[in-house]
mmCIF file of C-alpha atoms and ligand atoms in Angstrom:
data_model
loop_
_atom_site.group_PDB
_atom_site.id
_atom_site.type_symbol
_atom_site.label_atom_id
_atom_site.label_comp_id
_atom_site.label_asym_id
_atom_site.label_seq_id
_atom_site.Cartn_x
_atom_site.Cartn_y
_atom_site.Cartn_z
ATOM 1 C CA MET A 1 8.513 -20.409 10.412
ATOM 2 C CA PRO A 2 10.541 -22.546 12.801
ATOM 3 C CA GLU A 3 13.054 -20.605 14.896
ATOM 4 C CA ASP A 4 16.021 -22.481 13.415
ATOM 5 C CA ASN A 5 15.203 -21.252 9.924
ATOM 6 C CA LYS A 6 16.292 -17.766 10.902
ATOM 7 C CA LEU A 7 19.826 -16.908 9.844
ATOM 8 C CA LEU A 8 19.937 -13.436 11.339
ATOM 9 C CA ILE A 9 17.908 -11.882 14.123
ATOM 10 C CA CYS A 10 18.134 -8.223 15.142
ATOM 11 C CA GLN A 11 16.495 -7.084 18.328
ATOM 12 C CA ASN A 12 16.069 -3.414 19.201
ATOM 13 C CA LEU A 13 19.108 -2.479 17.161
ATOM 14 C CA VAL A 14 20.309 1.099 17.626
ATOM 15 C CA LYS A 15 23.134 2.921 15.877
ATOM 16 C CA HIS A 16 23.778 6.560 16.699
ATOM 17 C CA PHE A 17 26.731 8.530 15.371
ATOM 18 C CA THR A 18 28.209 11.332 17.416
ATOM 19 C CA VAL A 19 29.075 14.235 15.157
ATOM 20 C CA SER A 20 30.582 17.578 16.029
ATOM 21 C CA SER A 21 28.375 20.569 15.455
ATOM 22 C CA SER A 22 28.996 24.252 16.061
ATOM 23 C CA PHE A 23 30.846 25.695 19.080
ATOM 24 C CA ASN A 24 32.517 22.447 20.094
ATOM 25 C CA LYS A 25 29.194 20.813 20.740
ATOM 26 C CA THR A 26 28.332 17.323 19.619
ATOM 27 C CA SER A 27 25.071 15.936 18.275
ATOM 28 C CA GLU A 28 23.718 12.442 17.923
ATOM 29 C CA VAL A 29 22.654 11.211 14.498
ATOM 30 C CA HIS A 30 19.847 8.697 15.032
ATOM 31 C CA ALA A 31 20.786 6.580 12.026
ATOM 32 C CA ILE A 32 19.096 3.367 13.290
ATOM 33 C CA ASP A 33 16.622 3.405 16.134
ATOM 34 C CA ASP A 34 15.144 0.346 17.780
ATOM 35 C CA VAL A 35 14.960 -1.838 14.683
ATOM 36 C CA SER A 36 13.899 -5.485 15.064
ATOM 37 C CA PHE A 37 13.579 -8.062 12.295
ATOM 38 C CA TYR A 38 14.884 -11.421 11.142
ATOM 39 C CA ILE A 39 16.093 -12.916 7.889
ATOM 40 C CA ASN A 40 15.311 -16.515 7.018
ATOM 41 C CA LYS A 41 17.938 -18.808 5.578
ATOM 42 C CA GLY A 42 18.023 -18.616 1.791
ATOM 43 C CA GLU A 43 15.716 -15.649 1.483
ATOM 44 C CA THR A 44 16.204 -12.164 0.096
ATOM 45 C CA LEU A 45 15.033 -9.438 2.397
ATOM 46 C CA GLY A 46 14.731 -6.194 0.456
ATOM 47 C CA ILE A 47 15.216 -2.905 2.315
ATOM 48 C CA VAL A 48 13.901 0.313 0.809
ATOM 49 C CA GLY A 49 13.643 3.928 1.862
ATOM 50 C CA GLU A 50 14.717 7.418 0.876
ATOM 51 C CA SER A 51 18.291 8.627 1.005
ATOM 52 C CA GLY A 52 19.563 9.025 4.560
ATOM 53 C CA CYS A 53 16.958 6.762 6.188
ATOM 54 C CA GLY A 54 19.652 4.404 7.491
ATOM 55 C CA LYS A 55 19.802 1.542 4.986
ATOM 56 C CA THR A 56 23.577 1.457 4.638
ATOM 57 C CA THR A 57 24.016 1.951 8.366
ATOM 58 C CA LEU A 58 21.701 -0.996 8.993
ATOM 59 C CA GLY A 59 23.645 -3.230 6.583
ATOM 60 C CA ARG A 60 26.983 -2.271 8.082
ATOM 61 C CA THR A 61 25.804 -2.469 11.666
ATOM 62 C CA ILE A 62 24.488 -6.015 11.361
ATOM 63 C CA LEU A 63 27.931 -7.021 10.038
ATOM 64 C CA ARG A 64 29.459 -5.020 12.899
ATOM 65 C CA LEU A 65 31.410 -2.915 10.425
ATOM 66 C CA HIS A 66 29.806 -0.203 12.551
ATOM 67 C CA GLU A 67 29.691 -1.135 16.205
ATOM 68 C CA PRO A 68 26.025 -1.044 17.298
ATOM 69 C CA THR A 69 25.084 1.489 19.969
ATOM 70 C CA SER A 70 22.769 -1.032 21.587
ATOM 71 C CA GLY A 71 20.559 -4.021 20.890
ATOM 72 C CA LYS A 72 21.170 -7.641 20.085
ATOM 73 C CA ILE A 73 22.241 -9.472 16.925
ATOM 74 C CA ILE A 74 22.096 -13.243 16.568
ATOM 75 C CA TYR A 75 23.731 -14.910 13.569
ATOM 76 C CA ASP A 76 22.915 -18.561 12.924
ATOM 77 C CA GLY A 77 22.231 -19.134 16.608
ATOM 78 C CA ASP A 78 25.343 -17.294 17.849
ATOM 79 C CA VAL A 79 25.004 -13.994 19.664
ATOM 80 C CA ILE A 80 27.359 -11.671 17.788
ATOM 81 C CA PHE A 81 26.342 -8.578 19.724
ATOM 82 C CA ASP A 82 24.362 -8.016 22.906
ATOM 83 C CA SER A 83 24.717 -4.689 24.651
ATOM 84 C CA GLU A 84 22.721 -5.765 27.692
ATOM 85 C CA ASN A 85 25.067 -8.633 28.514
ATOM 86 C CA ASN A 86 28.137 -6.978 27.033
ATOM 87 C CA ILE A 87 28.668 -9.734 24.452
ATOM 88 C CA LYS A 88 30.898 -8.590 21.584
ATOM 89 C CA PRO A 89 32.759 -11.604 20.204
ATOM 90 C CA ASP A 90 35.644 -11.227 17.794
ATOM 91 C CA MET A 91 34.161 -11.142 14.293
ATOM 92 C CA TYR A 92 36.981 -12.902 12.427
ATOM 93 C CA LYS A 93 35.129 -16.203 12.225
ATOM 94 C CA TYR A 94 31.943 -14.479 11.032
ATOM 95 C CA ARG A 95 33.604 -12.173 8.498
ATOM 96 C CA ARG A 96 33.972 -15.146 6.222
ATOM 97 C CA LYS A 97 30.300 -16.003 6.423
ATOM 98 C CA MET A 98 28.957 -12.453 6.182
ATOM 99 C CA GLN A 99 30.008 -10.332 3.242
ATOM 100 C CA ILE A 100 28.995 -7.033 1.647
ATOM 101 C CA ILE A 101 28.741 -5.715 -1.901
ATOM 102 C CA PHE A 102 28.990 -1.931 -2.102
ATOM 103 C CA GLN A 103 26.965 0.675 -3.920
ATOM 104 C CA ASP A 104 29.874 2.370 -5.637
ATOM 105 C CA PRO A 105 32.132 -0.312 -7.121
ATOM 106 C CA SER A 106 34.901 2.088 -8.167
ATOM 107 C CA ALA A 107 35.251 3.496 -4.654
ATOM 108 C CA SER A 108 35.203 0.070 -3.036
ATOM 109 C CA LEU A 109 38.117 -1.371 -5.046
ATOM 110 C CA ASP A 110 41.687 -0.382 -4.191
ATOM 111 C CA PRO A 111 43.021 1.320 -7.357
ATOM 112 C CA ARG A 112 46.580 0.109 -6.654
ATOM 113 C CA MET A 113 45.666 -3.550 -6.580
ATOM 114 C CA THR A 114 45.142 -5.848 -9.559
ATOM 115 C CA VAL A 115 41.970 -7.875 -9.871
ATOM 116 C CA SER A 116 43.704 -11.048 -8.740
ATOM 117 C CA GLU A 117 45.167 -9.233 -5.723
ATOM 118 C CA ILE A 118 41.741 -7.861 -4.796
ATOM 119 C CA VAL A 119 40.017 -11.233 -5.026
ATOM 120 C CA GLY A 120 43.020 -13.109 -3.595
ATOM 121 C CA GLU A 121 43.293 -10.838 -0.560
ATOM 122 C CA ALA A 122 40.036 -12.195 0.833
ATOM 123 C CA LEU A 123 41.340 -15.751 0.397
ATOM 124 C CA ASP A 124 44.617 -14.898 2.147
ATOM 125 C CA ILE A 125 42.949 -13.235 5.128
ATOM 126 C CA HIS A 126 41.042 -16.420 5.801
ATOM 127 C CA GLY A 127 43.805 -18.804 4.792
ATOM 128 C CA LEU A 128 41.714 -20.377 2.033
ATOM 129 C CA TYR A 129 42.807 -22.150 -1.161
ATOM 130 C CA LYS A 130 46.496 -21.795 -0.304
ATOM 131 C CA LYS A 131 47.534 -24.546 -2.722
ATOM 132 C CA ASN A 132 45.293 -23.705 -5.653
ATOM 133 C CA ARG A 133 44.913 -19.974 -5.144
ATOM 134 C CA ARG A 134 45.330 -19.078 -8.836
ATOM 135 C CA ASP A 135 42.705 -21.652 -9.931
ATOM 136 C CA ARG A 136 40.282 -20.376 -7.332
ATOM 137 C CA ILE A 137 40.701 -16.771 -8.479
ATOM 138 C CA ASN A 138 40.139 -17.767 -12.100
ATOM 139 C CA GLU A 139 37.115 -19.815 -11.151
ATOM 140 C CA LEU A 140 35.642 -16.823 -9.315
ATOM 141 C CA LEU A 141 36.302 -14.508 -12.249
ATOM 142 C CA ARG A 142 34.524 -16.926 -14.574
ATOM 143 C CA LYS A 143 31.627 -17.147 -12.157
ATOM 144 C CA VAL A 144 31.044 -13.404 -12.393
ATOM 145 C CA GLY A 145 31.422 -13.261 -16.174
ATOM 146 C CA LEU A 146 35.075 -12.154 -16.324
ATOM 147 C CA ASN A 147 38.067 -14.259 -17.305
ATOM 148 C CA GLU A 148 41.722 -15.022 -16.644
ATOM 149 C CA GLU A 149 42.973 -12.244 -18.879
ATOM 150 C CA HIS A 150 41.360 -9.723 -16.551
ATOM 151 C CA SER A 151 43.265 -10.858 -13.492
ATOM 152 C CA ASN A 152 46.375 -8.666 -13.921
ATOM 153 C CA ARG A 153 44.492 -5.494 -14.758
ATOM 154 C CA TYR A 154 43.608 -2.623 -12.424
ATOM 155 C CA PRO A 155 40.076 -1.480 -11.482
ATOM 156 C CA HIS A 156 40.199 1.713 -13.581
ATOM 157 C CA GLU A 157 40.558 -0.384 -16.715
ATOM 158 C CA PHE A 158 37.034 -1.715 -16.260
ATOM 159 C CA SER A 159 33.515 -0.389 -16.803
ATOM 160 C CA GLY A 160 31.201 0.168 -13.813
ATOM 161 C CA GLY A 161 29.416 -3.121 -14.427
ATOM 162 C CA GLN A 162 32.702 -5.035 -14.635
ATOM 163 C CA GLN A 163 33.954 -3.318 -11.478
ATOM 164 C CA GLN A 164 30.834 -4.479 -9.687
ATOM 165 C CA ARG A 165 31.542 -8.010 -10.944
ATOM 166 C CA ILE A 166 34.988 -7.767 -9.348
ATOM 167 C CA GLY A 167 33.357 -6.630 -6.083
ATOM 168 C CA ILE A 168 31.008 -9.602 -6.275
ATOM 169 C CA ALA A 169 33.897 -12.018 -6.956
ATOM 170 C CA ARG A 170 35.670 -10.624 -3.886
ATOM 171 C CA ALA A 171 32.570 -11.178 -1.740
ATOM 172 C CA LEU A 172 32.091 -14.714 -3.110
ATOM 173 C CA ALA A 173 35.747 -15.706 -2.680
ATOM 174 C CA VAL A 174 35.333 -16.776 0.939
ATOM 175 C CA GLU A 175 32.161 -18.809 0.298
ATOM 176 C CA PRO A 176 29.853 -16.657 2.401
ATOM 177 C CA GLU A 177 26.366 -17.615 3.569
ATOM 178 C CA PHE A 178 24.992 -14.109 3.910
ATOM 179 C CA ILE A 179 25.605 -11.037 1.746
ATOM 180 C CA VAL A 180 24.504 -7.462 2.324
ATOM 181 C CA CYS A 181 23.958 -6.078 -1.173
ATOM 182 C CA ASP A 182 24.019 -2.312 -0.623
ATOM 183 C CA GLU A 183 22.389 -0.813 -3.720
ATOM 184 C CA PRO A 184 24.651 -2.942 -5.919
ATOM 185 C CA ILE A 185 23.141 -1.700 -9.165
ATOM 186 C CA SER A 186 22.211 1.924 -8.512
ATOM 187 C CA ALA A 187 25.523 3.316 -9.766
ATOM 188 C CA LEU A 188 25.346 1.234 -12.946
ATOM 189 C CA ASP A 189 23.950 1.851 -16.400
ATOM 190 C CA VAL A 190 20.314 0.838 -16.653
ATOM 191 C CA SER A 191 21.243 -1.495 -19.513
ATOM 192 C CA ILE A 192 23.450 -3.643 -17.304
ATOM 193 C CA GLN A 193 21.481 -3.479 -14.059
ATOM 194 C CA ALA A 194 19.397 -6.516 -15.013
ATOM 195 C CA GLN A 195 22.515 -8.563 -15.827
ATOM 196 C CA ILE A 196 23.939 -7.955 -12.374
ATOM 197 C CA VAL A 197 20.625 -8.697 -10.653
ATOM 198 C CA ASN A 198 20.251 -11.927 -12.642
ATOM 199 C CA MET A 199 23.780 -12.922 -11.734
ATOM 200 C CA LEU A 200 23.146 -12.288 -8.042
ATOM 201 C CA GLN A 201 19.992 -14.398 -8.269
ATOM 202 C CA ASP A 202 21.799 -17.263 -10.019
ATOM 203 C CA MET A 203 24.526 -17.161 -7.388
ATOM 204 C CA GLN A 204 21.915 -17.296 -4.667
ATOM 205 C CA LYS A 205 20.390 -20.444 -6.151
ATOM 206 C CA ASP A 206 23.757 -22.127 -6.741
ATOM 207 C CA SER A 207 25.186 -21.426 -3.300
ATOM 208 C CA SER A 208 22.021 -21.114 -1.132
ATOM 209 C CA LEU A 209 22.920 -17.559 -0.203
ATOM 210 C CA THR A 210 20.869 -15.269 1.989
ATOM 211 C CA TYR A 211 20.665 -11.618 0.967
ATOM 212 C CA LEU A 212 19.841 -8.327 2.583
ATOM 213 C CA PHE A 213 19.224 -6.349 -0.595
ATOM 214 C CA ILE A 214 19.173 -2.577 -0.180
ATOM 215 C CA ALA A 215 17.575 -0.337 -2.791
ATOM 216 C CA HIS A 216 16.242 3.176 -3.110
ATOM 217 C CA ASP A 217 12.823 2.362 -4.418
ATOM 218 C CA LEU A 218 10.346 -0.434 -4.523
ATOM 219 C CA SER A 219 10.555 -1.146 -8.239
ATOM 220 C CA VAL A 220 14.087 -2.569 -7.871
ATOM 221 C CA VAL A 221 13.385 -4.964 -5.012
ATOM 222 C CA LYS A 222 9.971 -6.152 -6.155
ATOM 223 C CA HIS A 223 11.069 -9.153 -8.187
ATOM 224 C CA ILE A 224 14.010 -10.323 -6.183
ATOM 225 C CA SER A 225 12.761 -10.068 -2.596
ATOM 226 C CA ASN A 226 10.851 -12.672 -0.650
ATOM 227 C CA ARG A 227 10.035 -10.067 1.969
ATOM 228 C CA ILE A 228 10.534 -6.323 2.002
ATOM 229 C CA GLY A 229 11.259 -3.924 4.857
ATOM 230 C CA VAL A 230 10.467 -0.230 4.437
ATOM 231 C CA MET A 231 12.590 2.210 6.420
ATOM 232 C CA TYR A 232 11.900 5.806 7.339
ATOM 233 C CA LEU A 233 14.309 8.020 9.264
ATOM 234 C CA GLY A 234 16.103 5.263 11.150
ATOM 235 C CA LYS A 235 12.991 3.178 11.755
ATOM 236 C CA MET A 236 11.573 0.074 10.111
ATOM 237 C CA VAL A 237 7.977 1.132 9.416
ATOM 238 C CA GLU A 238 6.641 -1.909 7.549
ATOM 239 C CA LEU A 239 7.824 -5.444 6.821
ATOM 240 C CA VAL A 240 5.981 -8.201 5.015
ATOM 241 C CA ASP A 241 6.289 -10.616 2.087
ATOM 242 C CA ALA A 242 6.787 -8.808 -1.200
ATOM 243 C CA LYS A 243 3.435 -9.736 -2.719
ATOM 244 C CA ARG A 244 1.428 -8.485 0.256
ATOM 245 C CA LEU A 245 3.413 -5.267 0.426
ATOM 246 C CA TYR A 246 2.354 -4.371 -3.099
ATOM 247 C CA GLU A 247 -1.223 -5.582 -2.712
ATOM 248 C CA ASN A 248 -1.945 -4.343 0.769
ATOM 249 C CA PRO A 249 0.478 -1.720 2.028
ATOM 250 C CA LEU A 250 -0.559 -0.705 5.547
ATOM 251 C CA HIS A 251 1.754 2.181 6.348
ATOM 252 C CA PRO A 252 1.017 5.590 4.777
ATOM 253 C CA TYR A 253 4.713 5.946 3.925
ATOM 254 C CA THR A 254 4.755 2.632 2.032
ATOM 255 C CA GLN A 255 1.592 3.692 0.239
ATOM 256 C CA SER A 256 3.221 6.911 -0.893
ATOM 257 C CA LEU A 257 6.326 5.055 -2.102
ATOM 258 C CA LEU A 258 4.156 2.624 -4.033
ATOM 259 C CA THR A 259 2.104 5.268 -5.770
ATOM 260 C CA ALA A 260 5.308 7.013 -6.822
ATOM 261 C CA ILE A 261 6.338 4.110 -9.068
ATOM 262 C CA PRO A 262 4.521 3.134 -12.246
ATOM 263 C CA ILE A 263 2.643 -0.102 -11.675
ATOM 264 C CA PRO A 264 1.598 -2.027 -14.778
ATOM 265 C CA ASP A 265 -1.364 -3.560 -12.941
ATOM 266 C CA PRO A 266 -4.329 -1.188 -13.503
ATOM 267 C CA LYS A 267 -6.334 -2.787 -10.666
ATOM 268 C CA LEU A 268 -3.648 -1.841 -8.174
ATOM 269 C CA THR A 269 -3.138 1.636 -9.594
ATOM 270 C CA ARG A 270 -6.859 2.337 -9.246
ATOM 271 C CA SER A 271 -7.065 1.098 -5.693
ATOM 272 C CA LEU A 272 -4.205 3.313 -4.537
ATOM 273 C CA LYS A 273 -4.809 7.032 -4.670
ATOM 274 C CA ARG A 274 -1.697 8.825 -5.770
ATOM 275 C CA ILE A 275 -0.143 10.149 -2.568
ATOM 276 C CA LYS A 276 2.506 12.762 -3.021
ATOM 277 C CA LEU A 277 4.968 13.022 -0.170
ATOM 278 C CA GLN A 278 4.801 16.392 1.525
ATOM 279 C CA GLY A 279 7.926 18.324 2.486
ATOM 280 C CA GLU A 280 11.444 17.067 3.119
ATOM 281 C CA VAL A 281 12.777 14.177 5.173
ATOM 282 C CA PRO A 282 13.411 15.652 8.662
ATOM 283 C CA SER A 283 16.900 15.599 10.123
ATOM 284 C CA ALA A 284 18.177 12.423 11.775
ATOM 285 C CA ILE A 285 19.847 14.632 14.389
ATOM 286 C CA ASN A 286 16.547 15.803 15.840
ATOM 287 C CA PRO A 287 13.983 13.301 14.642
ATOM 288 C CA PRO A 288 10.378 14.387 15.215
ATOM 289 C CA LYS A 289 8.704 13.348 18.448
ATOM 290 C CA GLY A 290 5.964 10.733 18.239
ATOM 291 C CA CYS A 291 5.762 9.042 14.850
ATOM 292 C CA ARG A 292 8.752 10.183 12.815
ATOM 293 C CA PHE A 293 6.563 10.346 9.700
ATOM 294 C CA HIS A 294 3.773 12.464 11.195
ATOM 295 C CA GLU A 295 4.844 15.794 9.684
ATOM 296 C CA ARG A 296 4.537 14.350 6.192
ATOM 297 C CA CYS A 297 1.585 12.044 6.791
ATOM 298 C CA LEU A 298 -1.841 12.820 5.345
ATOM 299 C CA TYR A 299 -3.572 10.829 8.070
ATOM 300 C CA ALA A 300 -1.700 12.059 11.162
ATOM 301 C CA THR A 301 -3.810 12.619 14.270
ATOM 302 C CA ASP A 302 -2.914 14.051 17.682
ATOM 303 C CA ILE A 303 -1.526 10.788 19.036
ATOM 304 C CA CYS A 304 0.967 10.616 16.146
ATOM 305 C CA LYS A 305 2.607 13.848 17.340
ATOM 306 C CA GLU A 306 3.009 12.558 20.886
ATOM 307 C CA LYS A 307 3.466 8.823 20.981
ATOM 308 C CA GLU A 308 5.843 6.687 18.999
ATOM 309 C CA PRO A 309 3.897 3.878 17.312
ATOM 310 C CA GLU A 310 4.964 0.339 18.114
ATOM 311 C CA PHE A 311 6.311 -1.871 15.301
ATOM 312 C CA ARG A 312 3.746 -4.612 15.673
ATOM 313 C CA GLU A 313 2.491 -7.690 13.859
ATOM 314 C CA VAL A 314 -0.767 -6.337 12.462
ATOM 315 C CA GLU A 315 -1.612 -9.528 10.591
ATOM 316 C CA SER A 316 0.288 -12.797 10.598
ATOM 317 C CA GLY A 317 3.765 -11.980 9.255
ATOM 318 C CA HIS A 318 2.796 -8.391 8.423
ATOM 319 C CA PHE A 319 4.572 -5.848 10.646
ATOM 320 C CA ALA A 320 3.886 -2.128 10.625
ATOM 321 C CA SER A 321 4.184 0.850 12.928
ATOM 322 C CA CYS A 322 1.258 3.250 12.627
ATOM 323 C CA HIS A 323 -1.355 4.346 15.162
ATOM 324 C CA ASN A 324 -4.101 4.627 12.579
ATOM 325 C CA ILE A 325 -3.946 1.419 10.557
ATOM 326 C CA GLY A 326 -7.426 0.594 9.339
ATOM 327 C CA GLU A 327 -8.630 4.151 9.926
ATOM 328 C CA PHE A 328 -7.849 5.496 6.466
HETATM 329 N N1 ATP B 1 29.891 7.522 9.583
HETATM 330 C C1 ATP B 1 28.879 8.357 9.838
HETATM 331 N N2 ATP B 1 29.024 9.392 10.696
HETATM 332 C C2 ATP B 1 28.009 10.234 10.972
HETATM 333 N N3 ATP B 1 26.781 10.140 10.412
HETATM 334 C C3 ATP B 1 26.570 9.129 9.553
HETATM 335 C C4 ATP B 1 27.607 8.197 9.203
HETATM 336 N N4 ATP B 1 27.097 7.313 8.305
HETATM 337 C C5 ATP B 1 25.820 7.670 8.106
HETATM 338 N N5 ATP B 1 25.492 8.766 8.838
HETATM 339 C C6 ATP B 1 24.185 9.434 8.914
HETATM 340 O O1 ATP B 1 23.247 8.447 9.262
HETATM 341 C C7 ATP B 1 22.026 8.616 8.544
HETATM 342 C C8 ATP B 1 21.752 7.364 7.745
HETATM 343 O O2 ATP B 1 22.713 7.272 6.690
HETATM 344 P P1 ATP B 1 22.808 6.034 5.695
HETATM 345 O O3 ATP B 1 24.009 6.230 4.868
HETATM 346 O O4 ATP B 1 22.713 4.780 6.473
HETATM 347 O O5 ATP B 1 21.491 6.223 4.826
HETATM 348 P P2 ATP B 1 21.048 5.459 3.492
HETATM 349 O O6 ATP B 1 19.611 5.078 3.690
HETATM 350 O O7 ATP B 1 21.997 4.381 3.181
HETATM 351 O O8 ATP B 1 21.131 6.613 2.388
HETATM 352 P P3 ATP B 1 21.459 6.468 0.806
HETATM 353 O O9 ATP B 1 20.197 5.960 0.166
HETATM 354 O O10 ATP B 1 21.760 7.874 0.396
HETATM 355 O O11 ATP B 1 22.618 5.542 0.643
HETATM 356 C C9 ATP B 1 22.202 9.872 7.698
HETATM 357 O O12 ATP B 1 21.669 10.957 8.429
HETATM 358 C C10 ATP B 1 23.712 9.976 7.578
HETATM 359 O O13 ATP B 1 24.102 11.327 7.409
HETATM 360 MG MG1 MG B 2 23.230 3.986 1.537
#
């Protein structure tokens, strides 16, 4: 891939939260630790991992809705964060290009604002469509399967699926290039999940959008992602194109996630032994030394308890962090 095809590059991104614990002490939550990856223009990069592994934090940190603790972020050739050189440009210009769709549509819409106010607010902030604001709002509502009659209603008057459509219209209003879709369908009825996914895919084709698509499990991201990144406890543990991830998962954690979902392909089901994850996800306040997965890994050896594995390119375009790849 040529360098200029990359829309977003993250290098050694870290996001820690300081939280107060007992007796006036503070602790550091290692929400994102040393994560490096890129997203190509026009692609969908799926991100999966268990609850609390840092998916939302990653999405918000690359938009600088959370200020990164350290690392570097490059968006379309511009450095939008670099802790080493203290580069932290104002994000106003980029806010328009980089948008987010939230997991819980009802919580992300202001209950006191009408639909047209919600969608119009984004236009006003960026001074867009001043003359034909009303037409633009109606056009956006139509685009997401709503209509003009909906524009003076309030969020609580809508179903979850319709609320998510409003959230999508708000994100689209400013003609973004890149959208973080943070589990956009997980709060919705199964029956309407596919409609929303199809709509997001159609929008991507129409407007050449680039997505970071966050989901809980691999079955959701399989069909929509070009590449998939698997996260575990603040770390990216594997990243590769979607097809290869399902056919040849290298990291034991990815393997366990894959065997947990029903796969219609009997060849693949046979080749993967069912691996049940042991124990609980450890705390992000005191992540385990060495490989963060070692306490739950069936293949852990002594080195895994001591040394953190490097996130390396094992095969062309196939990144993984495990000391024992090829040994099991
Ligand atoms: N604002 C915050 N302050 C302190 N800790 C936070 C904050 N946001 C997230 N965390 C912590 O950071 C870690 C990663 O959380 P995050 O919400 O990014 O996970 P997630 O993968 O999105 O989980 P889920 O699948 O449940 O949405 C968790 O330990 C969480 O408790
Ligand atoms: Mg989340």
